[in-house]
JSON list of C-alpha atoms in Angstrom, two decimals:
[
{"chain": "W", "resi": 1, "resn": "ASP", "atom": "CA", "xyz": [-6.20, 170.53, -49.07]},
{"chain": "W", "resi": 2, "resn": "ALA", "atom": "CA", "xyz": [-9.87, 171.14, -48.44]},
{"chain": "W", "resi": 3, "resn": "LYS", "atom": "CA", "xyz": [-10.46, 173.09, -45.24]},
{"chain": "W", "resi": 4, "resn": "THR", "atom": "CA", "xyz": [-13.55, 174.18, -43.36]},
{"chain": "W", "resi": 5, "resn": "THR", "atom": "CA", "xyz": [-14.13, 176.92, -40.80]},
{"chain": "W", "resi": 6, "resn": "GLN", "atom": "CA", "xyz": [-16.70, 176.68, -38.03]},
{"chain": "W", "resi": 7, "resn": "PRO", "atom": "CA", "xyz": [-17.50, 178.73, -34.91]},
{"chain": "W", "resi": 8, "resn": "THR", "atom": "CA", "xyz": [-15.89, 177.32, -31.80]},
{"chain": "W", "resi": 9, "resn": "SER", "atom": "CA", "xyz": [-19.06, 177.09, -29.76]},
{"chain": "W", "resi": 10, "resn": "MET", "atom": "CA", "xyz": [-22.79, 177.74, -29.85]},
{"chain": "W", "resi": 11, "resn": "ASP", "atom": "CA", "xyz": [-25.71, 177.58, -27.46]},
{"chain": "W", "resi": 12, "resn": "CYS", "atom": "CA", "xyz": [-29.27, 176.60, -28.19]},
{"chain": "W", "resi": 13, "resn": "ALA", "atom": "CA", "xyz": [-32.41, 176.30, -26.08]},
{"chain": "W", "resi": 14, "resn": "GLU", "atom": "CA", "xyz": [-34.05, 172.91, -25.93]},
{"chain": "W", "resi": 15, "resn": "GLY", "atom": "CA", "xyz": [-36.86, 172.64, -28.45]},
{"chain": "W", "resi": 16, "resn": "ARG", "atom": "CA", "xyz": [-35.50, 175.41, -30.63]},
{"chain": "W", "resi": 17, "resn": "ALA", "atom": "CA", "xyz": [-33.77, 175.03, -33.97]},
{"chain": "W", "resi": 18, "resn": "ALA", "atom": "CA", "xyz": [-29.99, 174.90, -33.91]},
{"chain": "W", "resi": 19, "resn": "ASN", "atom": "CA", "xyz": [-28.31, 176.40, -36.97]},
{"chain": "W", "resi": 20, "resn": "LEU", "atom": "CA", "xyz": [-24.64, 175.50, -37.30]},
{"chain": "W", "resi": 21, "resn": "PRO", "atom": "CA", "xyz": [-22.67, 177.33, -40.03]},
{"chain": "W", "resi": 22, "resn": "CYS", "atom": "CA", "xyz": [-19.63, 176.15, -41.94]},
{"chain": "W", "resi": 23, "resn": "ASN", "atom": "CA", "xyz": [-17.39, 177.86, -44.48]},
{"chain": "W", "resi": 24, "resn": "HIS", "atom": "CA", "xyz": [-15.65, 175.76, -47.15]},
{"chain": "W", "resi": 25, "resn": "SER", "atom": "CA", "xyz": [-14.48, 178.29, -49.73]},
{"chain": "W", "resi": 26, "resn": "THR", "atom": "CA", "xyz": [-11.88, 175.97, -51.31]},
{"chain": "W", "resi": 27, "resn": "ILE", "atom": "CA", "xyz": [-14.33, 173.18, -52.04]},
{"chain": "W", "resi": 28, "resn": "SER", "atom": "CA", "xyz": [-13.83, 171.46, -55.38]},
{"chain": "W", "resi": 29, "resn": "GLY", "atom": "CA", "xyz": [-16.60, 170.87, -57.87]},
{"chain": "W", "resi": 30, "resn": "ASN", "atom": "CA", "xyz": [-17.05, 167.19, -57.10]},
{"chain": "W", "resi": 31, "resn": "GLU", "atom": "CA", "xyz": [-16.59, 167.36, -53.33]},
{"chain": "W", "resi": 32, "resn": "TYR", "atom": "CA", "xyz": [-19.46, 166.75, -50.99]},
{"chain": "W", "resi": 33, "resn": "VAL", "atom": "CA", "xyz": [-20.10, 168.52, -47.70]},
{"chain": "W", "resi": 34, "resn": "TYR", "atom": "CA", "xyz": [-20.39, 166.08, -44.80]},
{"chain": "W", "resi": 35, "resn": "TRP", "atom": "CA", "xyz": [-21.53, 166.69, -41.25]},
{"chain": "W", "resi": 36, "resn": "TYR", "atom": "CA", "xyz": [-20.65, 164.51, -38.28]},
{"chain": "W", "resi": 37, "resn": "ARG", "atom": "CA", "xyz": [-21.09, 164.87, -34.57]},
{"chain": "W", "resi": 38, "resn": "GLN", "atom": "CA", "xyz": [-19.12, 163.50, -31.69]},
{"chain": "W", "resi": 39, "resn": "ILE", "atom": "CA", "xyz": [-20.27, 162.89, -28.17]},
{"chain": "W", "resi": 40, "resn": "HIS", "atom": "CA", "xyz": [-17.49, 162.81, -25.63]},
{"chain": "W", "resi": 41, "resn": "SER", "atom": "CA", "xyz": [-15.02, 159.94, -26.07]},
{"chain": "W", "resi": 42, "resn": "GLN", "atom": "CA", "xyz": [-17.02, 158.23, -28.79]},
{"chain": "W", "resi": 43, "resn": "GLY", "atom": "CA", "xyz": [-16.30, 158.04, -32.51]},
{"chain": "W", "resi": 44, "resn": "PRO", "atom": "CA", "xyz": [-17.91, 160.67, -34.74]},
{"chain": "W", "resi": 45, "resn": "GLN", "atom": "CA", "xyz": [-21.38, 159.83, -35.98]},
{"chain": "W", "resi": 46, "resn": "TYR", "atom": "CA", "xyz": [-22.50, 160.57, -39.55]},
{"chain": "W", "resi": 47, "resn": "ILE", "atom": "CA", "xyz": [-25.38, 163.06, -39.78]},
{"chain": "W", "resi": 48, "resn": "ILE", "atom": "CA", "xyz": [-25.92, 164.13, -43.37]},
{"chain": "W", "resi": 49, "resn": "HIS", "atom": "CA", "xyz": [-24.14, 165.07, -46.57]},
{"chain": "W", "resi": 50, "resn": "GLY", "atom": "CA", "xyz": [-24.86, 166.99, -49.78]},
{"chain": "W", "resi": 51, "resn": "LEU", "atom": "CA", "xyz": [-23.35, 168.25, -53.02]},
{"chain": "W", "resi": 52, "resn": "LYS", "atom": "CA", "xyz": [-25.30, 171.36, -54.00]},
{"chain": "W", "resi": 53, "resn": "ASN", "atom": "CA", "xyz": [-28.95, 170.78, -53.25]},
{"chain": "W", "resi": 54, "resn": "ASN", "atom": "CA", "xyz": [-30.50, 171.07, -49.83]},
{"chain": "W", "resi": 55, "resn": "GLU", "atom": "CA", "xyz": [-30.84, 167.74, -48.06]},
{"chain": "W", "resi": 56, "resn": "THR", "atom": "CA", "xyz": [-33.02, 166.49, -45.23]},
{"chain": "W", "resi": 57, "resn": "ASN", "atom": "CA", "xyz": [-33.10, 163.28, -43.25]},
{"chain": "W", "resi": 58, "resn": "GLU", "atom": "CA", "xyz": [-34.52, 162.14, -39.94]},
{"chain": "W", "resi": 59, "resn": "MET", "atom": "CA", "xyz": [-31.72, 163.82, -38.00]},
{"chain": "W", "resi": 60, "resn": "ALA", "atom": "CA", "xyz": [-31.18, 167.17, -39.69]},
{"chain": "W", "resi": 61, "resn": "SER", "atom": "CA", "xyz": [-31.36, 169.43, -42.72]},
{"chain": "W", "resi": 62, "resn": "LEU", "atom": "CA", "xyz": [-28.42, 170.71, -44.74]},
{"chain": "W", "resi": 63, "resn": "ILE", "atom": "CA", "xyz": [-28.54, 173.99, -46.60]},
{"chain": "W", "resi": 64, "resn": "ILE", "atom": "CA", "xyz": [-25.72, 174.64, -49.10]},
{"chain": "W", "resi": 65, "resn": "THR", "atom": "CA", "xyz": [-25.31, 178.08, -50.66]},
{"chain": "W", "resi": 66, "resn": "GLU", "atom": "CA", "xyz": [-25.50, 178.41, -54.42]},
{"chain": "W", "resi": 67, "resn": "ASP", "atom": "CA", "xyz": [-21.76, 179.10, -54.73]},
{"chain": "W", "resi": 68, "resn": "ARG", "atom": "CA", "xyz": [-21.12, 176.07, -52.45]},
{"chain": "W", "resi": 69, "resn": "LYS", "atom": "CA", "xyz": [-18.71, 178.06, -50.33]},
{"chain": "W", "resi": 70, "resn": "SER", "atom": "CA", "xyz": [-20.71, 177.64, -47.15]},
{"chain": "W", "resi": 71, "resn": "SER", "atom": "CA", "xyz": [-23.39, 175.50, -45.60]},
{"chain": "W", "resi": 72, "resn": "THR", "atom": "CA", "xyz": [-25.66, 175.34, -42.55]},
{"chain": "W", "resi": 73, "resn": "LEU", "atom": "CA", "xyz": [-26.67, 172.29, -40.58]},
{"chain": "W", "resi": 74, "resn": "ILE", "atom": "CA", "xyz": [-30.11, 172.65, -39.02]},
{"chain": "W", "resi": 75, "resn": "LEU", "atom": "CA", "xyz": [-31.32, 170.58, -36.09]},
{"chain": "W", "resi": 76, "resn": "PRO", "atom": "CA", "xyz": [-35.01, 171.52, -36.18]},
{"chain": "W", "resi": 77, "resn": "HIS", "atom": "CA", "xyz": [-35.92, 170.76, -32.57]},
{"chain": "W", "resi": 78, "resn": "ALA", "atom": "CA", "xyz": [-32.76, 170.45, -30.50]},
{"chain": "W", "resi": 79, "resn": "THR", "atom": "CA", "xyz": [-32.81, 168.15, -27.48]},
{"chain": "W", "resi": 80, "resn": "LEU", "atom": "CA", "xyz": [-30.33, 167.76, -24.63]},
{"chain": "W", "resi": 81, "resn": "ARG", "atom": "CA", "xyz": [-28.97, 164.67, -26.37]},
{"chain": "W", "resi": 82, "resn": "ASP", "atom": "CA", "xyz": [-27.90, 166.85, -29.31]},
{"chain": "W", "resi": 83, "resn": "THR", "atom": "CA", "xyz": [-25.19, 168.39, -27.11]},
{"chain": "W", "resi": 84, "resn": "ALA", "atom": "CA", "xyz": [-22.01, 167.40, -28.94]},
{"chain": "W", "resi": 85, "resn": "VAL", "atom": "CA", "xyz": [-19.18, 168.64, -31.13]},
{"chain": "W", "resi": 86, "resn": "TYR", "atom": "CA", "xyz": [-20.28, 169.04, -34.73]},
{"chain": "W", "resi": 87, "resn": "TYR", "atom": "CA", "xyz": [-17.81, 168.71, -37.58]},
{"chain": "W", "resi": 88, "resn": "CYS", "atom": "CA", "xyz": [-18.17, 169.87, -41.14]},
{"chain": "W", "resi": 89, "resn": "ILE", "atom": "CA", "xyz": [-15.77, 168.34, -43.69]},
{"chain": "W", "resi": 90, "resn": "VAL", "atom": "CA", "xyz": [-15.53, 168.14, -47.46]},
{"chain": "W", "resi": 91, "resn": "ARG", "atom": "CA", "xyz": [-14.83, 164.82, -49.12]},
{"chain": "W", "resi": 92, "resn": "ALA", "atom": "CA", "xyz": [-14.64, 163.41, -52.61]},
{"chain": "W", "resi": 93, "resn": "PRO", "atom": "CA", "xyz": [-17.44, 161.08, -53.70]},
{"chain": "W", "resi": 94, "resn": "MET", "atom": "CA", "xyz": [-16.98, 157.35, -53.46]},
{"chain": "W", "resi": 95, "resn": "GLY", "atom": "CA", "xyz": [-15.10, 155.74, -56.28]},
{"chain": "W", "resi": 96, "resn": "THR", "atom": "CA", "xyz": [-13.20, 158.76, -57.47]},
{"chain": "W", "resi": 97, "resn": "GLY", "atom": "CA", "xyz": [-10.00, 157.39, -56.00]},
{"chain": "W", "resi": 98, "resn": "ASN", "atom": "CA", "xyz": [-8.64, 160.88, -55.71]},
{"chain": "W", "resi": 99, "resn": "ASN", "atom": "CA", "xyz": [-9.17, 161.95, -52.14]},
{"chain": "W", "resi": 100, "resn": "ARG", "atom": "CA", "xyz": [-7.44, 164.99, -50.87]},
{"chain": "W", "resi": 101, "resn": "LYS", "atom": "CA", "xyz": [-6.28, 164.66, -47.32]},
{"chain": "W", "resi": 102, "resn": "LEU", "atom": "CA", "xyz": [-9.20, 165.10, -45.01]},
{"chain": "W", "resi": 103, "resn": "ILE", "atom": "CA", "xyz": [-8.85, 168.03, -42.67]},
{"chain": "W", "resi": 104, "resn": "TRP", "atom": "CA", "xyz": [-11.04, 168.13, -39.63]},
{"chain": "W", "resi": 105, "resn": "GLY", "atom": "CA", "xyz": [-11.06, 171.35, -37.69]},
{"chain": "W", "resi": 106, "resn": "LEU", "atom": "CA", "xyz": [-12.02, 171.59, -34.04]},
{"chain": "W", "resi": 107, "resn": "GLY", "atom": "CA", "xyz": [-15.70, 171.68, -34.93]},
{"chain": "W", "resi": 108, "resn": "THR", "atom": "CA", "xyz": [-18.47, 173.54, -33.16]},
{"chain": "W", "resi": 109, "resn": "SER", "atom": "CA", "xyz": [-19.25, 172.60, -29.59]},
{"chain": "W", "resi": 110, "resn": "LEU", "atom": "CA", "xyz": [-23.03, 172.84, -29.35]},
{"chain": "W", "resi": 111, "resn": "ALA", "atom": "CA", "xyz": [-24.59, 173.12, -25.91]},
{"chain": "W", "resi": 112, "resn": "VAL", "atom": "CA", "xyz": [-28.33, 172.56, -25.77]},
{"chain": "W", "resi": 113, "resn": "ASN", "atom": "CA", "xyz": [-29.70, 174.13, -22.61]},
{"chain": "W", "resi": 114, "resn": "PRO", "atom": "CA", "xyz": [-32.92, 173.17, -20.80]},
{"chain": "G", "resi": 1, "resn": "LYS", "atom": "CA", "xyz": [-24.51, 144.56, -39.88]},
{"chain": "G", "resi": 2, "resn": "ALA", "atom": "CA", "xyz": [-21.73, 144.96, -37.32]},
{"chain": "G", "resi": 3, "resn": "GLY", "atom": "CA", "xyz": [-20.10, 148.36, -37.07]},
{"chain": "G", "resi": 4, "resn": "VAL", "atom": "CA", "xyz": [-16.45, 149.29, -37.08]},
{"chain": "G", "resi": 5, "resn": "THR", "atom": "CA", "xyz": [-14.60, 147.47, -34.32]},
{"chain": "G", "resi": 6, "resn": "GLN", "atom": "CA", "xyz": [-11.44, 148.78, -32.73]},
{"chain": "G", "resi": 7, "resn": "THR", "atom": "CA", "xyz": [-9.30, 146.90, -30.26]},
{"chain": "G", "resi": 8, "resn": "PRO", "atom": "CA", "xyz": [-8.19, 147.38, -27.63]},
{"chain": "G", "resi": 9, "resn": "ARG", "atom": "CA", "xyz": [-10.47, 150.07, -26.19]},
{"chain": "G", "resi": 10, "resn": "TYR", "atom": "CA", "xyz": [-7.90, 151.29, -23.69]},
{"chain": "G", "resi": 11, "resn": "LEU", "atom": "CA", "xyz": [-4.13, 150.92, -23.63]},
{"chain": "G", "resi": 12, "resn": "ILE", "atom": "CA", "xyz": [-1.41, 152.11, -21.29]},
{"chain": "G", "resi": 13, "resn": "LYS", "atom": "CA", "xyz": [2.20, 152.10, -22.43]},
{"chain": "G", "resi": 14, "resn": "THR", "atom": "CA", "xyz": [5.47, 153.67, -21.35]},
{"chain": "G", "resi": 15, "resn": "ARG", "atom": "CA", "xyz": [7.77, 155.91, -23.33]},
{"chain": "G", "resi": 16, "resn": "GLY", "atom": "CA", "xyz": [9.95, 154.09, -25.82]},
{"chain": "G", "resi": 17, "resn": "GLN", "atom": "CA", "xyz": [7.60, 151.14, -26.23]},
{"chain": "G", "resi": 18, "resn": "GLN", "atom": "CA", "xyz": [5.71, 150.39, -29.39]},
{"chain": "G", "resi": 19, "resn": "VAL", "atom": "CA", "xyz": [2.01, 149.72, -29.84]},
{"chain": "G", "resi": 20, "resn": "THR", "atom": "CA", "xyz": [-0.25, 148.11, -32.44]},
{"chain": "G", "resi": 21, "resn": "LEU", "atom": "CA", "xyz": [-3.90, 149.04, -32.77]},
{"chain": "G", "resi": 22, "resn": "SER", "atom": "CA", "xyz": [-6.43, 147.03, -34.72]},
{"chain": "G", "resi": 23, "resn": "CYS", "atom": "CA", "xyz": [-9.47, 148.01, -36.77]},
{"chain": "G", "resi": 24, "resn": "SER", "atom": "CA", "xyz": [-12.07, 145.76, -38.36]},
{"chain": "G", "resi": 25, "resn": "PRO", "atom": "CA", "xyz": [-14.19, 147.66, -40.87]},
{"chain": "G", "resi": 26, "resn": "ILE", "atom": "CA", "xyz": [-17.83, 147.14, -41.68]},
{"chain": "G", "resi": 27, "resn": "SER", "atom": "CA", "xyz": [-18.25, 144.03, -43.81]},
{"chain": "G", "resi": 28, "resn": "GLY", "atom": "CA", "xyz": [-17.82, 144.91, -47.47]},
{"chain": "G", "resi": 29, "resn": "HIS", "atom": "CA", "xyz": [-15.99, 148.18, -46.81]},
{"chain": "G", "resi": 30, "resn": "ARG", "atom": "CA", "xyz": [-12.65, 148.37, -48.54]},
{"chain": "G", "resi": 31, "resn": "SER", "atom": "CA", "xyz": [-11.34, 151.70, -47.27]},
{"chain": "G", "resi": 32, "resn": "VAL", "atom": "CA", "xyz": [-9.98, 152.29, -43.79]},
{"chain": "G", "resi": 33, "resn": "SER", "atom": "CA", "xyz": [-8.64, 155.59, -42.47]},
{"chain": "G", "resi": 34, "resn": "TRP", "atom": "CA", "xyz": [-7.01, 156.45, -39.16]},
{"chain": "G", "resi": 35, "resn": "TYR", "atom": "CA", "xyz": [-7.14, 159.62, -37.06]},
{"chain": "G", "resi": 36, "resn": "GLN", "atom": "CA", "xyz": [-5.49, 160.90, -33.93]},
{"chain": "G", "resi": 37, "resn": "GLN", "atom": "CA", "xyz": [-7.58, 163.05, -31.63]},
{"chain": "G", "resi": 38, "resn": "THR", "atom": "CA", "xyz": [-6.22, 165.17, -28.81]},
{"chain": "G", "resi": 39, "resn": "PRO", "atom": "CA", "xyz": [-8.08, 167.88, -26.90]},
{"chain": "G", "resi": 40, "resn": "GLY", "atom": "CA", "xyz": [-6.14, 170.76, -28.38]},
{"chain": "G", "resi": 41, "resn": "GLN", "atom": "CA", "xyz": [-5.72, 169.52, -31.94]},
{"chain": "G", "resi": 42, "resn": "GLY", "atom": "CA", "xyz": [-9.01, 167.91, -32.80]},
{"chain": "G", "resi": 43, "resn": "LEU", "atom": "CA", "xyz": [-9.04, 165.09, -35.35]},
{"chain": "G", "resi": 44, "resn": "GLN", "atom": "CA", "xyz": [-5.79, 164.78, -37.22]},
{"chain": "G", "resi": 45, "resn": "PHE", "atom": "CA", "xyz": [-5.71, 162.58, -40.31]},
{"chain": "G", "resi": 46, "resn": "LEU", "atom": "CA", "xyz": [-3.04, 159.87, -40.18]},
{"chain": "G", "resi": 47, "resn": "PHE", "atom": "CA", "xyz": [-3.52, 157.76, -43.30]},
{"chain": "G", "resi": 48, "resn": "GLU", "atom": "CA", "xyz": [-6.05, 156.04, -45.50]},
{"chain": "G", "resi": 49, "resn": "TYR", "atom": "CA", "xyz": [-5.87, 152.57, -47.01]},
{"chain": "G", "resi": 50, "resn": "PHE", "atom": "CA", "xyz": [-7.88, 151.19, -49.88]},
{"chain": "G", "resi": 51, "resn": "SER", "atom": "CA", "xyz": [-7.49, 147.62, -51.13]},
{"chain": "G", "resi": 52, "resn": "GLU", "atom": "CA", "xyz": [-4.27, 147.18, -49.15]},
{"chain": "G", "resi": 53, "resn": "THR", "atom": "CA", "xyz": [-2.68, 150.32, -50.63]},
{"chain": "G", "resi": 54, "resn": "GLN", "atom": "CA", "xyz": [-2.00, 153.53, -48.76]},
{"chain": "G", "resi": 55, "resn": "ARG", "atom": "CA", "xyz": [-3.88, 156.25, -50.66]},
{"chain": "G", "resi": 56, "resn": "ASN", "atom": "CA", "xyz": [-3.28, 159.31, -48.49]},
{"chain": "G", "resi": 57, "resn": "LYS", "atom": "CA", "xyz": [-1.00, 160.19, -45.63]},
{"chain": "G", "resi": 58, "resn": "GLY", "atom": "CA", "xyz": [-1.15, 162.97, -43.08]},
{"chain": "G", "resi": 59, "resn": "ASN", "atom": "CA", "xyz": [1.72, 164.94, -41.58]},
{"chain": "G", "resi": 60, "resn": "PHE", "atom": "CA", "xyz": [2.93, 162.52, -38.95]},
{"chain": "G", "resi": 61, "resn": "PRO", "atom": "CA", "xyz": [6.47, 161.23, -38.37]},
{"chain": "G", "resi": 62, "resn": "GLY", "atom": "CA", "xyz": [7.60, 157.88, -39.67]},
{"chain": "G", "resi": 63, "resn": "ARG", "atom": "CA", "xyz": [7.05, 156.34, -36.23]},
{"chain": "G", "resi": 64, "resn": "PHE", "atom": "CA", "xyz": [3.41, 156.10, -37.25]},
{"chain": "G", "resi": 65, "resn": "SER", "atom": "CA", "xyz": [2.74, 153.39, -39.78]},
{"chain": "G", "resi": 66, "resn": "GLY", "atom": "CA", "xyz": [-0.13, 151.24, -40.89]},
{"chain": "G", "resi": 67, "resn": "ARG", "atom": "CA", "xyz": [-1.17, 148.46, -43.14]},
{"chain": "G", "resi": 68, "resn": "GLN", "atom": "CA", "xyz": [-4.28, 146.84, -44.50]},
{"chain": "G", "resi": 69, "resn": "PHE", "atom": "CA", "xyz": [-4.84, 143.17, -45.03]},
{"chain": "G", "resi": 70, "resn": "SER", "atom": "CA", "xyz": [-6.64, 141.38, -47.84]},
{"chain": "G", "resi": 71, "resn": "ASN", "atom": "CA", "xyz": [-9.77, 141.09, -45.68]},
{"chain": "G", "resi": 72, "resn": "SER", "atom": "CA", "xyz": [-9.71, 144.92, -45.28]},
{"chain": "G", "resi": 73, "resn": "ARG", "atom": "CA", "xyz": [-8.80, 144.75, -41.61]},
{"chain": "G", "resi": 74, "resn": "SER", "atom": "CA", "xyz": [-6.20, 147.33, -40.73]},
{"chain": "G", "resi": 75, "resn": "GLU", "atom": "CA", "xyz": [-3.52, 147.81, -38.12]},
{"chain": "G", "resi": 76, "resn": "MET", "atom": "CA", "xyz": [-1.74, 150.93, -37.02]},
{"chain": "G", "resi": 77, "resn": "ASN", "atom": "CA", "xyz": [1.66, 150.84, -35.35]},
{"chain": "G", "resi": 78, "resn": "VAL", "atom": "CA", "xyz": [3.42, 153.52, -33.35]},
{"chain": "G", "resi": 79, "resn": "SER", "atom": "CA", "xyz": [7.05, 152.87, -32.47]},
{"chain": "G", "resi": 80, "resn": "THR", "atom": "CA", "xyz": [9.20, 154.58, -29.84]},
{"chain": "G", "resi": 81, "resn": "LEU", "atom": "CA", "xyz": [6.23, 156.07, -28.05]},
{"chain": "G", "resi": 82, "resn": "GLU", "atom": "CA", "xyz": [6.40, 159.62, -26.75]},
{"chain": "G", "resi": 83, "resn": "LEU", "atom": "CA", "xyz": [4.26, 161.29, -24.10]},
{"chain": "G", "resi": 84, "resn": "GLY", "atom": "CA", "xyz": [2.65, 163.39, -26.84]},
{"chain": "G", "resi": 85, "resn": "ASP", "atom": "CA", "xyz": [1.30, 160.28, -28.51]},
{"chain": "G", "resi": 86, "resn": "SER", "atom": "CA", "xyz": [-1.31, 159.99, -25.77]},
{"chain": "G", "resi": 87, "resn": "ALA", "atom": "CA", "xyz": [-4.58, 160.39, -27.65]},
{"chain": "G", "resi": 88, "resn": "LEU", "atom": "CA", "xyz": [-7.77, 158.79, -28.85]},
{"chain": "G", "resi": 89, "resn": "TYR", "atom": "CA", "xyz": [-7.03, 156.89, -32.06]},
{"chain": "G", "resi": 90, "resn": "LEU", "atom": "CA", "xyz": [-10.02, 156.52, -34.32]},
{"chain": "G", "resi": 91, "resn": "CYS", "atom": "CA", "xyz": [-10.56, 154.27, -37.28]},
{"chain": "G", "resi": 92, "resn": "ALA", "atom": "CA", "xyz": [-13.19, 154.82, -39.95]},
{"chain": "G", "resi": 93, "resn": "SER", "atom": "CA", "xyz": [-14.30, 152.66, -42.84]},
{"chain": "G", "resi": 94, "resn": "SER", "atom": "CA", "xyz": [-16.14, 153.42, -46.05]},
{"chain": "G", "resi": 95, "resn": "PRO", "atom": "CA", "xyz": [-17.29, 151.29, -48.97]},
{"chain": "G", "resi": 96, "resn": "GLY", "atom": "CA", "xyz": [-14.75, 152.85, -51.31]},
{"chain": "G", "resi": 97, "resn": "SER", "atom": "CA", "xyz": [-12.18, 155.59, -51.35]},
{"chain": "G", "resi": 98, "resn": "GLY", "atom": "CA", "xyz": [-14.35, 158.59, -50.71]},
{"chain": "G", "resi": 99, "resn": "GLY", "atom": "CA", "xyz": [-17.91, 158.73, -49.51]},
{"chain": "G", "resi": 100, "resn": "SER", "atom": "CA", "xyz": [-19.43, 158.45, -46.04]},
{"chain": "G", "resi": 101, "resn": "LEU", "atom": "CA", "xyz": [-17.16, 157.48, -43.16]},
{"chain": "G", "resi": 102, "resn": "PHE", "atom": "CA", "xyz": [-18.25, 155.17, -40.37]},
{"chain": "G", "resi": 103, "resn": "PHE", "atom": "CA", "xyz": [-16.22, 155.41, -37.19]},
{"chain": "G", "resi": 104, "resn": "GLY", "atom": "CA", "xyz": [-15.33, 152.97, -34.47]},
{"chain": "G", "resi": 105, "resn": "SER", "atom": "CA", "xyz": [-15.34, 153.89, -30.79]},
{"chain": "G", "resi": 106, "resn": "GLY", "atom": "CA", "xyz": [-11.58, 154.41, -30.80]},
{"chain": "G", "resi": 107, "resn": "THR", "atom": "CA", "xyz": [-8.61, 153.24, -28.78]},
{"chain": "G", "resi": 108, "resn": "GLN", "atom": "CA", "xyz": [-7.61, 155.51, -25.90]},
{"chain": "G", "resi": 109, "resn": "LEU", "atom": "CA", "xyz": [-3.83, 155.35, -25.65]},
{"chain": "G", "resi": 110, "resn": "SER", "atom": "CA", "xyz": [-2.04, 156.69, -22.61]},
{"chain": "G", "resi": 111, "resn": "VAL", "atom": "CA", "xyz": [1.75, 156.95, -22.67]},
{"chain": "G", "resi": 112, "resn": "LEU", "atom": "CA", "xyz": [3.39, 157.27, -19.25]}
]
């Protein structure tokens, strides 16, 4: 089963970039890296995903290493509202019909400080 | 487009009772998955349904069961509740098996 490893917690100053790392050494060739975040007592919110190229959207950037064994989520200008738990998971693409069981770790608790 | 809807939002039960939780996915989504979240364990995968068929199952006892209807709505049932079943139960939908997950707000279950 695909598993990811993330630091338990991180701090970031407001306005600075937050770089959240994730290791996924057992990722399969067709599995994507997904990032979600969860604010207390709400459902996780989708942030971004990628296969092997770097990706950027209005929320964040995703950098995936060439060997695909690790990735970094970048919040370019962190705000107080970015304080949340961030999860990195690997998941098969839609339509493959061959999902391995999703394993969510405890994520990284990011605290953005004023 | 409406998001994933879970009902009820909060639920209080006593040990030994059973409970049924409901999840309505985003319109057009055919896959629904369920998760249990507790403070010490994080998100634990329960099961995933696609087109009324269970595709994957996590490591939970048989007291936890689910089903999916032809309109993709899903229910999750827990029988003979235990204190340790107190948790936030989350449902997520996706267009197919695999791909981006969209979560509901969850059902907070408290077992007394």
